[in-house]
XYZ file of C-alpha atoms in Angstrom:
216
model
C 32.508 139.950 228.579
C 33.708 136.838 226.751
C 35.093 138.864 223.752
C 36.975 141.673 225.582
C 39.586 143.164 223.310
C 38.963 140.674 220.431
C 37.899 141.657 216.834
C 35.228 139.919 214.954
C 34.705 139.969 211.188
C 31.026 139.892 209.920
C 29.915 137.866 206.934
C 26.852 139.561 205.500
C 26.174 143.351 205.076
C 22.375 143.555 205.412
C 20.105 144.744 208.237
C 20.740 141.567 210.257
C 24.247 142.445 210.574
C 23.487 145.409 212.771
C 21.741 143.098 215.195
C 24.711 140.744 215.298
C 27.145 143.653 215.702
C 25.191 145.261 218.585
C 25.138 141.969 220.660
C 28.736 141.281 219.695
C 29.683 144.737 221.035
C 27.767 144.086 224.144
C 29.686 140.845 224.567
C 32.988 142.903 224.377
C 34.008 142.316 220.750
C 35.221 144.981 218.387
C 33.221 144.842 215.064
C 34.455 147.116 212.355
C 34.816 145.008 209.215
C 32.180 143.470 206.944
C 32.609 140.814 204.220
C 29.568 140.440 201.871
C 28.570 139.141 198.506
C 27.314 142.678 197.823
C 29.550 145.770 198.032
C 27.911 147.258 200.922
C 28.167 147.351 204.656
C 25.948 148.628 207.314
C 28.525 147.916 210.031
C 32.087 149.049 209.741
C 34.050 148.978 206.509
C 33.249 146.863 203.438
C 36.339 144.699 202.808
C 35.257 142.303 200.012
C 33.928 138.773 200.432
C 35.194 135.173 201.277
C 38.492 135.255 199.445
C 39.421 138.650 201.004
C 38.304 137.355 204.549
C 40.619 134.394 204.184
C 43.544 136.744 203.313
C 42.679 138.858 206.207
C 42.006 136.160 208.798
C 45.002 136.986 210.866
C 43.473 140.449 211.835
C 40.461 138.721 213.586
C 39.975 136.453 216.494
C 36.611 135.213 215.061
C 33.806 135.489 212.651
C 30.174 136.095 212.933
C 27.675 134.939 210.366
C 25.324 137.858 209.781
C 23.253 136.552 206.865
C 19.658 136.359 208.078
C 17.747 133.056 207.606
C 14.489 134.483 206.465
C 13.771 132.126 203.689
C 14.660 128.663 202.280
C 17.091 130.305 199.863
C 18.681 132.222 202.651
C 18.997 129.108 204.808
C 20.784 127.374 202.073
C 23.171 130.301 201.593
C 24.032 130.240 205.280
C 24.612 126.493 205.138
C 27.118 126.986 202.187
C 28.994 129.745 204.160
C 29.034 127.314 207.274
C 30.641 124.670 205.113
C 33.261 127.261 203.936
C 33.993 128.372 207.540
C 34.396 124.734 208.584
C 36.722 124.000 205.623
C 39.015 126.899 206.609
C 38.705 126.299 210.374
C 37.739 129.871 211.136
C 36.616 130.225 214.806
C 32.955 131.446 215.190
C 32.058 132.247 218.886
C 28.456 132.065 220.004
C 26.929 135.412 220.638
C 24.284 135.646 223.440
C 22.588 138.912 224.297
C 22.953 140.048 227.892
C 19.352 140.830 227.544
C 18.373 137.279 227.071
C 17.560 134.880 229.825
C 19.497 131.655 229.498
C 18.906 129.070 232.170
C 21.264 126.576 233.752
C 22.322 123.652 231.747
C 21.833 125.229 228.379
C 24.344 124.248 225.650
C 25.087 127.013 222.957
C 27.044 125.798 219.781
C 29.629 127.587 218.014
C 28.342 130.496 215.884
C 24.997 130.490 217.536
C 23.126 133.865 217.986
C 20.690 134.579 220.808
C 19.048 138.046 220.418
C 17.496 140.384 222.958
C 14.486 139.237 224.895
C 14.864 135.593 224.302
C 14.142 133.012 227.026
C 15.984 129.649 226.815
C 14.761 127.304 229.531
C 16.690 124.713 231.391
C 18.847 122.083 229.552
C 17.864 123.266 226.163
C 20.490 122.724 223.428
C 21.136 125.286 220.623
C 23.014 123.903 217.718
C 25.857 125.503 215.876
C 25.017 128.572 213.898
C 21.277 128.520 214.912
C 19.552 131.876 215.375
C 17.079 132.407 218.135
C 15.706 135.943 217.391
C 14.098 138.578 219.454
C 11.523 137.550 222.103
C 11.475 133.765 221.051
C 10.973 131.245 223.913
C 12.776 127.922 223.919
C 11.246 125.322 226.329
C 13.147 122.950 228.624
C 15.224 120.186 227.116
C 14.326 121.328 223.687
C 16.897 120.884 220.769
C 17.356 123.447 218.005
C 19.426 122.007 215.035
C 22.431 123.432 213.251
C 21.805 126.575 211.101
C 17.925 126.584 212.133
C 16.377 130.058 212.533
C 13.728 130.459 215.333
C 12.082 133.852 214.285
C 10.925 136.644 216.615
C 8.285 135.809 219.164
C 8.159 131.999 218.160
C 7.503 129.527 220.944
C 9.252 126.059 220.991
C 7.676 123.849 223.646
C 9.647 121.757 226.110
C 11.366 118.592 224.786
C 10.741 119.555 221.143
C 13.427 118.671 218.571
C 13.742 121.156 215.577
C 15.984 119.554 212.876
C 18.846 121.473 211.153
C 18.599 123.936 208.250
C 14.935 124.513 209.338
C 12.918 127.863 209.559
C 10.333 128.605 212.185
C 8.478 131.823 211.333
C 7.422 134.722 213.529
C 4.887 134.032 216.130
C 4.769 130.322 215.217
C 4.235 127.782 218.039
C 5.556 124.175 218.112
C 3.757 122.462 221.051
C 5.502 120.341 223.641
C 7.445 117.109 222.678
C 6.975 117.444 219.036
C 9.524 116.723 216.450
C 10.159 118.870 213.422
C 12.546 117.441 210.720
C 15.383 118.777 208.905
C 14.998 121.434 206.249
C 11.462 122.073 207.474
C 9.636 125.399 207.099
C 6.971 126.457 209.664
C 5.162 129.686 208.404
C 4.332 132.695 210.364
C 1.755 132.378 213.078
C 1.241 128.624 212.537
C 0.532 126.345 215.530
C 2.084 122.891 215.014
C 0.104 120.153 216.588
C 1.843 117.057 215.156
C 5.332 115.992 213.982
C 6.629 117.565 210.816
C 8.723 115.309 208.426
C 12.018 116.166 206.902
C 11.420 118.936 204.192
C 7.989 119.478 205.539
C 6.200 122.740 205.013
C 3.401 124.220 207.183
C 1.747 127.437 205.849
C -1.259 129.320 207.314
C -4.233 129.524 205.094
C -7.373 131.642 205.584
C -9.695 128.483 205.018
C -7.417 126.089 206.985
C -5.158 127.344 209.806
C -2.556 124.602 209.162
C -1.462 122.620 206.094
C 1.427 120.303 206.005
C 3.102 118.598 203.011
C 6.353 117.048 202.007
C 8.563 118.916 199.748
C 9.375 116.930 196.681
């Protein structure tokens, strides 16, 4: 119970905050305050947004980023919050569900989130503030970049490298040893068979299971 007796503040008041809070509480943290750009909270009490969190920082031992990375816009919003957290040196512990399987030699960066049912295999590296969501599988020696979201039931093969600020959609598969660049987007259900460049996009299409392009 790494967070026994410690209070965490949540940034983000949407549905994803409930997942974050549940795992945090399983790890021994107390979660009863939410700071959000919208005046709402699905966990605890709404306390304002970033300025208010900064004023209240002495009340908390850490902060959890509970804004879901479900789109390019959301990934960018998360990146901006991460930069703010770094500027103000707010501590952000990693949160790993006790219902995940995390093998020996795995490195988990600050602010990372590992949800229920995830399997992270030997010597994988999870970057700061990445999200590995429900039921995803990360292969041995794989590297997941900072602020990258691996969506539910996605598969990342052994020795893959997924760049920072990327999004891998639900049920997507990245086969062994491939590199996915930074700020890439892999659509739901796609199977990646070749390297994807920085800003690359892969979407499923009925007439073509995979299409890749560079974002200009």
